[in-house]
Coordinates of C-alpha atoms in Angstrom, one line a residue:
M178 CA 23.3 -7.8 -6.6
I179 CA 22.6 -4.9 -4.4
I180 CA 19.7 -2.5 -4.6
L181 CA 19.6 0.7 -3.4
F182 CA 17.2 3.6 -3.9
E183 CA 17.8 7.3 -4.4
E184 CA 17.1 9.6 -1.7
Y185 CA 15.9 6.9 0.7
Q186 CA 17.6 7.0 4.4
Y187 CA 19.7 4.3 4.9
K188 CA 21.7 3.5 8.1
T189 CA 25.3 4.8 7.5
E190 CA 27.1 1.6 8.8
K191 CA 25.1 -0.5 6.3
L192 CA 25.8 1.8 3.3
K193 CA 29.7 1.8 4.2
Q194 CA 29.6 -2.1 3.6
V195 CA 28.5 -1.6 0.1
L196 CA 28.9 1.6 -1.3
S197 CA 32.0 4.2 -1.4
E198 CA 31.6 7.1 1.0
R199 CA 31.9 9.8 -2.0
Y200 CA 28.3 8.5 -3.0
F201 CA 26.1 9.4 -0.1
F202 CA 26.0 11.8 2.5
P203 CA 25.0 11.7 6.3
I204 CA 21.7 13.4 7.4
N205 CA 22.4 12.8 11.1
S206 CA 24.6 10.7 13.3
V207 CA 22.7 7.4 12.3
Y208 CA 21.3 7.8 8.9
S209 CA 22.6 8.9 5.2
K210 CA 21.1 8.9 1.9
I211 CA 22.0 8.9 -1.8
S212 CA 21.8 11.4 -4.4
Y213 CA 23.0 9.3 -7.3
V214 CA 21.3 7.0 -9.5
G215 CA 23.3 4.3 -11.6
Y216 CA 25.7 1.6 -11.6
Y217 CA 28.5 0.8 -9.0
F218 CA 30.7 -2.3 -9.0
N219 CA 32.2 -3.0 -5.5
P220 CA 35.3 -5.2 -6.0
L221 CA 35.7 -5.6 -2.2
I222 CA 32.5 -7.6 -2.1
N223 CA 32.8 -8.6 -5.6
D224 CA 29.2 -7.4 -6.5
A225 CA 27.3 -4.8 -8.4
V226 CA 25.5 -2.1 -6.7
I227 CA 22.3 -0.7 -8.9
I228 CA 20.7 2.5 -7.3
F229 CA 17.1 2.9 -8.5
P230 CA 15.6 6.3 -8.8
K231 CA 13.5 7.8 -6.3
V232 CA 10.3 7.2 -8.4
F233 CA 10.1 3.7 -7.1
I234 CA 9.4 5.1 -3.5
N235 CA 5.8 6.0 -3.1
E236 CA 3.8 7.1 0.1
Y237 CA 3.6 3.3 1.0
G238 CA 7.2 2.6 0.8
L239 CA 8.6 0.8 -2.1
A240 CA 7.3 0.0 -5.6
F241 CA 8.6 -3.6 -4.6
D242 CA 6.2 -4.0 -1.6
E243 CA 7.6 -7.6 -0.7
F244 CA 10.1 -5.7 1.3
E245 CA 10.5 -2.9 3.7
P246 CA 13.1 -0.5 1.9
E247 CA 16.1 -1.1 4.3
T248 CA 16.0 -4.7 3.9
L249 CA 16.9 -4.3 0.3
V250 CA 20.2 -2.8 1.2
I251 CA 21.8 -6.5 0.6
L252 CA 19.5 -8.7 -1.7
T253 CA 19.9 -11.9 0.1
T254 CA 19.4 -15.5 -0.9
E255 CA 16.0 -15.5 0.9
E256 CA 15.2 -12.4 -0.6
K257 CA 15.9 -13.6 -4.0
D258 CA 13.7 -16.7 -3.4
I259 CA 10.7 -14.3 -2.4
L260 CA 11.2 -12.3 -5.7
S261 CA 11.3 -15.4 -7.6
K262 CA 8.0 -16.6 -6.2
T263 CA 6.2 -13.2 -7.0
G264 CA 7.7 -13.2 -10.4
K265 CA 9.7 -10.1 -9.7
D266 CA 13.4 -11.3 -9.8
K267 CA 13.5 -10.8 -13.5
I268 CA 11.7 -7.6 -13.1
V269 CA 14.3 -6.4 -10.8
F270 CA 17.2 -7.4 -13.2
E271 CA 15.4 -6.1 -16.2
I272 CA 14.9 -2.5 -14.6
S273 CA 18.6 -2.6 -13.3
T274 CA 19.8 -3.2 -16.7
W275 CA 17.4 -0.5 -18.3
L276 CA 18.4 2.2 -15.6
Y277 CA 22.4 1.0 -16.5
R278 CA 21.9 1.4 -20.1
A279 CA 19.9 4.7 -19.7
V280 CA 22.8 6.4 -18.0
Q281 CA 25.1 5.2 -20.4
Q282 CA 23.0 6.4 -23.4
F283 CA 22.9 9.9 -21.8
N284 CA 26.3 10.0 -21.2
K285 CA 26.9 8.9 -25.0
R286 CA 24.2 11.5 -26.2
H287 CA 25.8 14.5 -24.5
F288 CA 29.7 13.4 -24.1
Y289 CA 30.8 16.1 -26.9
N290 CA 28.8 18.7 -25.5
S291 CA 30.7 21.6 -23.8
I292 CA 29.4 22.5 -20.1
S293 CA 28.1 25.7 -21.7
E294 CA 25.9 23.9 -23.7
N295 CA 24.8 21.6 -20.8
Q296 CA 25.3 22.6 -17.6
F297 CA 24.5 19.2 -15.9
L298 CA 27.2 17.2 -17.8
N299 CA 29.6 17.4 -14.8
Q300 CA 26.8 15.5 -12.9
V301 CA 27.7 12.2 -14.6
V302 CA 30.4 10.5 -12.5
T303 CA 32.2 7.4 -14.4
N304 CA 35.8 5.8 -14.5
L305 CA 34.5 4.0 -17.6
E306 CA 36.2 4.4 -21.1
E307 CA 34.0 4.4 -24.0
K308 CA 34.7 0.7 -24.9
S309 CA 35.3 -0.7 -21.4
N310 CA 33.3 -3.8 -20.3
T311 CA 31.7 -3.8 -17.0
E312 CA 30.3 -7.0 -15.3
L313 CA 27.2 -5.9 -16.3
D314 CA 28.2 -5.3 -19.7
I315 CA 29.6 -8.8 -20.2
I316 CA 26.7 -10.5 -18.6
L317 CA 24.2 -8.6 -20.9
S318 CA 26.5 -9.6 -23.9
L319 CA 26.1 -13.4 -22.9
L320 CA 22.6 -13.2 -22.5
K321 CA 22.0 -11.2 -26.0
F322 CA 24.2 -14.4 -27.5
Y323 CA 22.0 -17.0 -25.5
K324 CA 18.8 -15.1 -26.9
E325 CA 20.4 -15.0 -30.7
S326 CA 21.9 -18.3 -31.0
Q327 CA 19.2 -21.0 -30.4
T328 CA 19.6 -22.2 -33.8
L329 CA 23.2 -22.5 -33.5
F330 CA 22.8 -24.2 -30.4
S331 CA 20.3 -26.7 -31.8
F332 CA 22.6 -27.7 -34.8
I333 CA 25.7 -28.3 -32.4
S334 CA 23.7 -30.4 -30.4
K335 CA 22.0 -32.5 -33.2
S336 CA 25.5 -32.9 -34.9
A337 CA 27.4 -33.9 -31.8
H338 CA 25.0 -36.8 -30.8
S339 CA 24.2 -38.0 -34.2
Q340 CA 27.2 -40.5 -34.5
Q341 CA 27.3 -41.1 -30.7
N342 CA 25.7 -44.9 -30.8
K343 CA 26.4 -45.6 -34.6
I344 CA 27.5 -49.3 -35.0
N345 CA 30.8 -49.9 -36.8
W346 CA 29.9 -53.3 -38.6
H347 CA 33.5 -53.6 -40.1
K348 CA 35.4 -53.6 -36.7
T349 CA 32.4 -55.6 -34.9
I350 CA 32.7 -58.5 -37.7
N351 CA 36.6 -58.3 -37.4
K352 CA 37.1 -58.3 -33.8
K353 CA 34.0 -59.5 -32.2
Q354 CA 33.0 -63.3 -31.4
P355 CA 29.3 -63.7 -32.3
I356 CA 26.9 -66.3 -31.2
I357 CA 25.3 -68.5 -34.0
Q358 CA 21.8 -69.6 -33.6
N359 CA 20.0 -71.3 -36.6
N360 CA 23.2 -70.6 -38.7
T361 CA 22.8 -67.0 -37.9
P362 CA 25.3 -64.9 -36.2
I363 CA 24.4 -62.8 -33.2
Y364 CA 26.8 -60.0 -32.0
L365 CA 26.1 -59.1 -28.3
D366 CA 29.1 -57.1 -28.2
L367 CA 29.1 -54.5 -30.5
A368 CA 31.6 -51.9 -31.8
T369 CA 30.4 -48.4 -31.9
T370 CA 31.8 -45.4 -33.4
R371 CA 34.1 -43.7 -30.8
K372 CA 33.0 -40.2 -30.2
K373 CA 35.8 -37.4 -30.6
V374 CA 36.1 -34.7 -28.3
N375 CA 33.4 -32.0 -29.6
Y376 CA 35.0 -28.6 -28.2
D377 CA 31.9 -26.9 -29.4
E378 CA 29.9 -29.0 -26.9
E379 CA 32.5 -28.4 -24.3
L380 CA 32.3 -24.6 -24.7
L381 CA 28.5 -24.7 -24.7
V382 CA 28.8 -26.7 -21.5
L383 CA 31.0 -23.9 -19.9
F384 CA 28.5 -21.3 -21.4
Y385 CA 25.6 -22.8 -19.7
S386 CA 27.2 -23.1 -16.4
T387 CA 28.3 -19.8 -16.6
L388 CA 24.8 -18.5 -17.2
Y389 CA 23.5 -20.7 -14.5
F390 CA 26.1 -19.3 -12.1
I391 CA 25.5 -15.5 -13.0
K392 CA 21.9 -16.2 -12.7
G393 CA 22.1 -17.1 -9.1
K394 CA 23.7 -13.7 -8.7
Y395 CA 21.6 -11.2 -10.6
A396 CA 18.3 -13.4 -10.7
F397 CA 17.5 -13.1 -14.5
D398 CA 15.2 -15.5 -16.3
F399 CA 17.2 -18.6 -17.7
Y400 CA 16.6 -22.1 -18.0
P401 CA 19.5 -24.5 -19.1
P402 CA 18.8 -27.3 -21.6
Q403 CA 18.1 -30.8 -20.2
N404 CA 20.7 -32.5 -22.3
Y405 CA 23.9 -30.9 -20.6
E406 CA 25.2 -31.6 -17.2
L407 CA 26.6 -28.3 -16.1
I408 CA 29.2 -27.3 -13.7
K409 CA 27.9 -26.2 -10.5
G410 CA 28.6 -25.4 -6.9
H411 CA 32.1 -25.7 -5.8
Q412 CA 33.1 -27.2 -9.0
F413 CA 32.2 -24.0 -10.9
E414 CA 34.2 -21.9 -8.2
N415 CA 37.1 -23.8 -9.1
V416 CA 36.5 -23.1 -12.7
L417 CA 36.3 -19.4 -11.7
R418 CA 40.0 -19.6 -10.8
K419 CA 41.3 -21.2 -13.8
G420 CA 38.7 -20.5 -16.2
C421 CA 41.3 -18.4 -18.6
R422 CA 43.9 -21.0 -18.6
Y423 CA 41.4 -23.7 -19.8
L424 CA 40.2 -21.5 -22.6
K425 CA 43.7 -20.7 -23.7
S426 CA 44.3 -24.3 -24.2
I427 CA 41.4 -24.8 -26.4
K428 CA 41.7 -21.2 -28.3
D429 CA 42.7 -22.9 -31.6
K430 CA 39.7 -25.2 -31.6
Y431 CA 37.3 -22.7 -33.2
Y432 CA 36.9 -21.7 -36.6
S433 CA 33.4 -20.4 -37.1
D434 CA 32.8 -16.4 -36.2
K435 CA 30.0 -17.4 -33.8
M436 CA 31.9 -19.6 -31.5
I437 CA 34.9 -17.3 -31.7
S438 CA 32.5 -14.6 -30.4
L439 CA 31.3 -17.0 -27.6
Y440 CA 34.8 -17.8 -26.6
N441 CA 36.0 -14.2 -26.3
L442 CA 32.6 -13.3 -24.3
L443 CA 33.6 -16.3 -21.7
Y444 CA 37.2 -15.3 -21.7
A445 CA 36.5 -11.7 -20.9
F446 CA 34.1 -12.8 -18.1
F447 CA 36.6 -15.1 -16.5
E448 CA 39.6 -12.8 -17.0
R449 CA 37.5 -10.3 -15.2
S450 CA 36.7 -12.8 -12.2
E451 CA 40.2 -13.4 -11.8
K452 CA 41.0 -9.9 -11.3
T453 CA 38.4 -9.5 -8.8
Q454 CA 39.7 -12.7 -6.8
S455 CA 43.2 -11.4 -7.1
K456 CA 42.1 -7.9 -5.9
K457 CA 43.4 -6.6 -9.0
Q458 CA 39.8 -5.4 -10.2
I459 CA 39.0 -1.8 -9.8
E460 CA 35.7 -0.3 -8.6
E461 CA 33.4 0.6 -12.0
V462 CA 31.5 3.7 -11.7
L463 CA 28.7 4.7 -14.0
L464 CA 26.4 7.1 -11.6
I465 CA 24.7 10.5 -12.2
K466 CA 23.5 13.2 -9.8
D467 CA 20.2 14.4 -10.1
F468 CA 18.7 11.9 -12.1
N469 CA 16.2 14.5 -13.2
I470 CA 18.2 15.5 -16.1
V471 CA 18.1 12.0 -17.6
F472 CA 14.5 12.0 -17.3
E473 CA 14.4 15.5 -19.2
D474 CA 16.4 13.8 -21.9
M475 CA 14.5 10.6 -21.9
I476 CA 11.0 12.8 -22.5
D477 CA 12.5 15.2 -24.7
D478 CA 13.7 12.2 -26.9
L479 CA 10.3 11.0 -27.2
I480 CA 8.2 14.2 -27.5
G481 CA 10.4 17.2 -28.1
D482 CA 12.0 18.5 -31.3
S483 CA 15.7 18.7 -31.5
Q484 CA 15.9 20.6 -34.9
L485 CA 14.6 23.9 -33.5
L486 CA 16.5 27.3 -33.0
P487 CA 18.5 27.0 -29.7
E488 CA 17.1 30.2 -28.8
L489 CA 13.7 28.8 -28.2
K490 CA 15.1 26.2 -25.4
N491 CA 17.9 28.7 -23.8
H492 CA 16.4 31.5 -22.9
A493 CA 18.2 35.1 -22.6
D494 CA 17.5 35.1 -19.0
G495 CA 19.4 31.9 -18.2
K496 CA 16.2 29.7 -18.2
Q497 CA 16.2 26.5 -20.1
V498 CA 13.1 24.8 -21.5
D499 CA 12.8 21.2 -21.1
H500 CA 10.7 20.6 -24.4
I501 CA 9.5 22.6 -26.8
Y502 CA 7.9 21.7 -30.3
K503 CA 5.8 23.3 -33.0
Y504 CA 2.2 22.0 -33.6
K505 CA -1.3 22.8 -34.8
S506 CA -2.5 25.8 -33.0
L507 CA -6.0 25.6 -31.2
L508 CA -7.5 28.0 -33.6
F509 CA -7.8 26.5 -37.3
A510 CA -4.6 26.0 -39.3
D511 CA -2.3 28.1 -37.8
E512 CA 0.7 26.7 -35.8
I513 CA 2.0 27.3 -32.4
Y514 CA 4.8 26.5 -30.0
F515 CA 4.0 23.8 -27.1
V516 CA 6.3 24.3 -24.0
G517 CA 6.7 21.3 -21.7
D518 CA 8.5 20.7 -18.3
S519 CA 9.5 17.3 -16.8
K520 CA 8.8 17.0 -13.4
Y521 CA 11.0 14.3 -11.6
Y522 CA 9.4 13.5 -8.4
S523 CA 8.8 10.8 -6.0
P524 CA 5.3 10.0 -6.4
K525 CA 4.1 11.2 -3.0
N526 CA 5.1 14.8 -4.4
S527 CA 3.4 16.7 -6.8
V528 CA 3.8 20.0 -8.7
G529 CA 4.4 22.8 -6.5
K530 CA 3.6 26.8 -6.8
Y531 CA 7.5 27.4 -7.7
S532 CA 7.2 25.0 -10.7
K533 CA 4.0 26.5 -12.1
A534 CA 5.2 30.1 -11.8
K535 CA 8.5 28.9 -13.5
Q536 CA 6.5 27.2 -16.4
F537 CA 4.6 30.6 -16.8
T538 CA 7.9 32.2 -17.2
Y539 CA 8.9 29.9 -19.7
A540 CA 6.0 30.4 -21.8
K541 CA 6.2 34.2 -21.7
N542 CA 9.9 34.0 -22.8
V543 CA 8.7 32.0 -26.0
I544 CA 6.0 34.3 -26.8
Q545 CA 8.4 37.4 -26.6
Y546 CA 10.9 35.5 -28.7
N547 CA 8.3 35.1 -31.4
I548 CA 6.8 38.6 -30.9
D549 CA 10.1 40.1 -31.4
L550 CA 10.6 38.1 -34.6
F551 CA 6.9 39.1 -35.8
N552 CA 7.8 42.9 -35.2
D553 CA 10.9 42.5 -37.3
H554 CA 8.6 40.7 -39.9
K555 CA 11.0 37.7 -39.6
L556 CA 8.2 35.1 -38.2
D557 CA 7.0 32.2 -40.2
K558 CA 3.6 33.2 -41.4
Q559 CA 2.1 29.8 -40.2
L560 CA 3.6 30.7 -36.7
R561 CA 0.7 33.1 -35.0
Y562 CA 1.4 34.6 -31.5
R563 CA -0.4 38.1 -32.1
E564 CA -2.6 39.4 -34.5
N565 CA -2.6 43.2 -35.5
L566 CA -6.0 44.0 -36.1
T567 CA -7.6 42.7 -33.1
E568 CA -4.3 43.0 -31.0
G569 CA -5.1 39.7 -29.7
Y570 CA -2.8 36.6 -29.0
N571 CA -3.0 33.3 -29.9
I572 CA -3.4 30.4 -27.0
T573 CA 0.1 29.2 -26.1
P574 CA -0.1 25.5 -24.7
N575 CA 2.0 24.4 -21.5
F576 CA 2.3 21.0 -20.0
F577 CA 4.1 19.4 -17.2
I578 CA 5.2 15.6 -17.3
S579 CA 5.9 13.6 -14.3
A580 CA 6.9 10.0 -13.9
F581 CA 5.3 7.2 -11.8
V582 CA 6.1 3.2 -11.7
N583 CA 3.3 1.4 -13.0
K584 CA 2.0 -1.3 -10.4
D585 CA 2.2 -4.0 -13.0
F586 CA 5.8 -3.2 -14.0
D587 CA 4.6 -2.8 -17.6
F588 CA 7.4 -1.7 -19.9
S589 CA 4.9 -1.7 -23.2
N590 CA 2.3 0.9 -22.0
S591 CA 2.8 4.6 -21.5
C592 CA -0.4 4.8 -19.3
L593 CA -0.2 8.6 -20.2
T594 CA -2.9 10.4 -17.9
E595 CA -4.2 13.7 -17.3
A596 CA -3.5 14.7 -13.7
G597 CA -6.3 16.9 -12.6
K598 CA -7.6 20.0 -14.4
P599 CA -5.5 22.5 -16.4
I600 CA -4.4 25.5 -14.5
M601 CA -4.9 29.0 -15.7
Q602 CA -2.8 32.0 -14.9
K603 CA -4.5 35.6 -16.2
H604 CA -4.4 39.3 -15.2
F605 CA -7.7 40.2 -16.4
E606 CA -11.0 38.0 -16.2
N607 CA -12.4 36.7 -19.3
R608 CA -9.9 37.6 -21.6
L609 CA -8.6 34.3 -23.2
F610 CA -6.8 36.0 -26.1
D611 CA -4.6 38.2 -23.8
R612 CA -0.8 37.6 -23.8
D613 CA -1.1 37.0 -19.7
T614 CA -3.8 34.3 -19.9
L615 CA -1.8 31.2 -19.7
I616 CA -2.7 27.5 -19.4
V617 CA -0.8 24.7 -18.1
Q618 CA -1.7 20.9 -18.2
S619 CA -0.3 18.3 -16.1
Y620 CA 0.3 14.5 -17.3
N621 CA 1.7 11.5 -15.4
I622 CA 3.7 8.9 -17.4
N623 CA 4.8 5.4 -16.9
F624 CA 8.5 5.6 -16.0
L625 CA 9.4 1.9 -17.2
F626 CA 7.8 2.9 -20.6
V627 CA 9.8 6.1 -21.2
I628 CA 13.3 4.3 -19.9
S629 CA 12.5 1.4 -22.6
A630 CA 11.3 3.6 -25.2
Y631 CA 14.4 5.7 -24.7
L632 CA 16.7 2.8 -25.6
T633 CA 14.8 1.2 -28.2
N634 CA 15.7 0.9 -31.8
N635 CA 12.2 0.8 -33.1
S636 CA 12.1 4.1 -34.8
T637 CA 8.3 3.7 -35.5
L638 CA 7.3 3.0 -32.1
K639 CA 9.0 6.7 -31.1
T640 CA 7.3 8.4 -33.9
N641 CA 3.7 6.7 -33.4
F642 CA 4.2 7.7 -29.4
K643 CA 5.4 11.3 -30.5
N644 CA 2.5 11.8 -33.1
D645 CA -0.1 10.3 -30.6
T646 CA 1.1 12.2 -27.5
R647 CA 1.2 15.8 -29.5
K648 CA -2.3 15.1 -30.5
K649 CA -3.6 14.1 -27.1
F650 CA -2.1 17.1 -25.4
R651 CA -3.9 19.4 -27.9
E652 CA -7.4 17.6 -28.0
K653 CA -7.3 17.6 -23.9
L654 CA -6.6 21.3 -24.1
V655 CA -9.4 21.9 -26.8
S656 CA -11.6 20.0 -24.6
F657 CA -10.9 22.3 -21.5
V658 CA -11.2 25.4 -23.3
N659 CA -14.2 24.4 -25.0
D660 CA -15.9 23.5 -21.7
K661 CA -14.8 26.8 -20.2
Y662 CA -15.6 29.2 -23.0
H663 CA -18.4 29.9 -25.6
F664 CA -17.1 30.6 -29.1
Y665 CA -18.7 32.6 -32.2
I666 CA -17.5 33.3 -35.5
L667 CA -18.3 37.0 -36.3
E668 CA -18.9 38.8 -39.3
P669 CA -18.9 42.5 -38.5
K670 CA -20.9 44.9 -40.7
D671 CA -18.0 47.5 -41.3
N672 CA -14.4 48.0 -40.2
L673 CA -15.1 50.3 -37.7
F674 CA -16.7 47.3 -35.5
I675 CA -13.2 46.8 -33.5
E676 CA -12.5 50.3 -33.0
K677 CA -16.0 50.7 -31.7
H678 CA -15.9 47.9 -29.2
F679 CA -12.3 47.8 -28.6
K680 CA -12.5 48.2 -24.7
L681 CA -15.2 45.6 -24.4
L682 CA -13.7 43.2 -26.8
N683 CA -10.1 43.5 -25.9
G684 CA -8.4 40.1 -25.2
K685 CA -11.9 38.5 -26.5
I686 CA -11.3 38.7 -30.1
Y687 CA -8.8 37.2 -32.3
K688 CA -8.5 36.7 -36.1
P689 CA -6.6 33.3 -37.5
S690 CA -4.9 33.6 -40.6
N691 CA -7.5 31.6 -42.7
L692 CA -10.5 34.0 -42.0
K693 CA -10.9 37.1 -44.1
E694 CA -13.5 39.4 -42.5
E695 CA -14.6 37.1 -39.8
L696 CA -13.5 37.1 -36.2
I697 CA -13.0 34.6 -33.4
L698 CA -15.1 35.9 -30.1
A699 CA -14.4 33.8 -27.0
F700 CA -16.1 34.4 -23.7
E701 CA -16.7 32.5 -20.3
K702 CA -20.2 31.0 -20.5
H703 CA -21.5 33.0 -17.7
D704 CA -21.0 36.2 -19.5
Q705 CA -22.4 35.5 -23.0
T706 CA -25.7 37.7 -22.9
F707 CA -24.0 40.5 -21.7
I708 CA -21.4 40.7 -24.3
L709 CA -23.6 39.7 -27.2
A710 CA -26.2 42.3 -26.4
K711 CA -23.7 45.0 -26.6
I712 CA -22.4 44.1 -30.3
E713 CA -25.7 42.6 -31.9
E714 CA -26.1 45.5 -33.9
D715 CA -23.1 45.8 -35.6
L716 CA -22.8 42.0 -36.8
K717 CA -24.0 40.9 -40.0
T718 CA -23.7 37.2 -39.0
K719 CA -22.6 35.3 -35.8
T720 CA -22.2 31.5 -35.7
E721 CA -21.7 29.3 -32.6
Y722 CA -18.5 27.5 -33.0
N723 CA -16.4 24.8 -31.0
L724 CA -12.7 24.7 -31.4
T725 CA -11.6 21.3 -33.1

């Protein structure tokens, strides 16, 4: 197996040895780089090429720090041994298969969409039909069969050996000459039950030998049983050349569904091997350019809401929001849309000014869309973006989410953490409830968790993660706002309160839907005495309050 990395600079002469020139481009006279992620089988060298995403490249080199990046152009036997000693051989294989399946999944999820609905679909490059079996497909199927059939293997082994040395006393007495001692016959030469050819066992030997062979090529975790003598080395190379012929000769020996399935899997593997050796095998391609679109799809599958109106994601100005979902507002029981953007960078990069400006534009588009509905009296009453009495705007949450590779290569933990303090954009100082006061949070998430969750069939895991993450985003933003602003619940003495103090309180007051006469006042903590002194005489009550 050959491991390459997206956007890493390799010597062009080395890339030409393993990858078609269609999938990399020169950056100077010596070096080239790849802008794809995914799977490529090269029949000329009879090996698979896996292109890892750039998130595996950090400021120190590669996440696999046993190597300099360029030595991984071809994973040699020596390098496989090093990976094996560090325990990362099976990790490399596992990540490779997750990546392959993720691109498959993305392609299936968006296969029937038109280009107008998803402008990135033409970035998927593949020559695979829906039911085609690549080398990696067949290997994964063989491994799945091995994992799920341990009970069958034990039964076959027990049945095959139970009669192996059983004595046939009838044949022994009739045909063997005993020695008589103390009037007792003693038979030194016993006739045992002759064992018939066990075709189930023969198929298992071929199966275990095949797994042992491809383990050397792909470096996955497999330990063959000790009670079988495997076919190895040059002997197995001979089997590769005539495996199909042998399998055809025993085709009619199997009756159980399980053994027929194993037979078919092995036949597919050997048929493919024979095609490769005879130069009939064509290259297999499942690559995607700009892997960020897959990352966006993975994150949206985990935290987004696919049931929302298309207009909330696809804006009139041509911009497309990565993630949006409806959730509890920061103010009491109202609801608001949380707007998110996936940032697919190598870890040494961070969110820049352009991305921040773009995210604020997304938020403004969402606000305007809902204000238009509000003005036409078509907005859901639970959704609150503007309040007429105070002319205040609800707080619209925004977030970035970026990927990193966990140093322990842990697939089970999201490691979702806040990346620095939230950033604010505002036109006026000290106006939290102004439509131009926007806040964006930044989070990092473990890429390996994202990719495994994207492919899991565990709906409970996805649901729990979605609920926990949405709750966390809200709670972190509540904590930030509470630290920066002082809140009061105010009860004015009369209806003229807002009109009298409108200039002073514009953008600082808001009336959530569940409050009757009361208002929420928010101001930055250093301004509290000035504002309260101005309005004190026109209040019935004022109560300090924290967002919850």
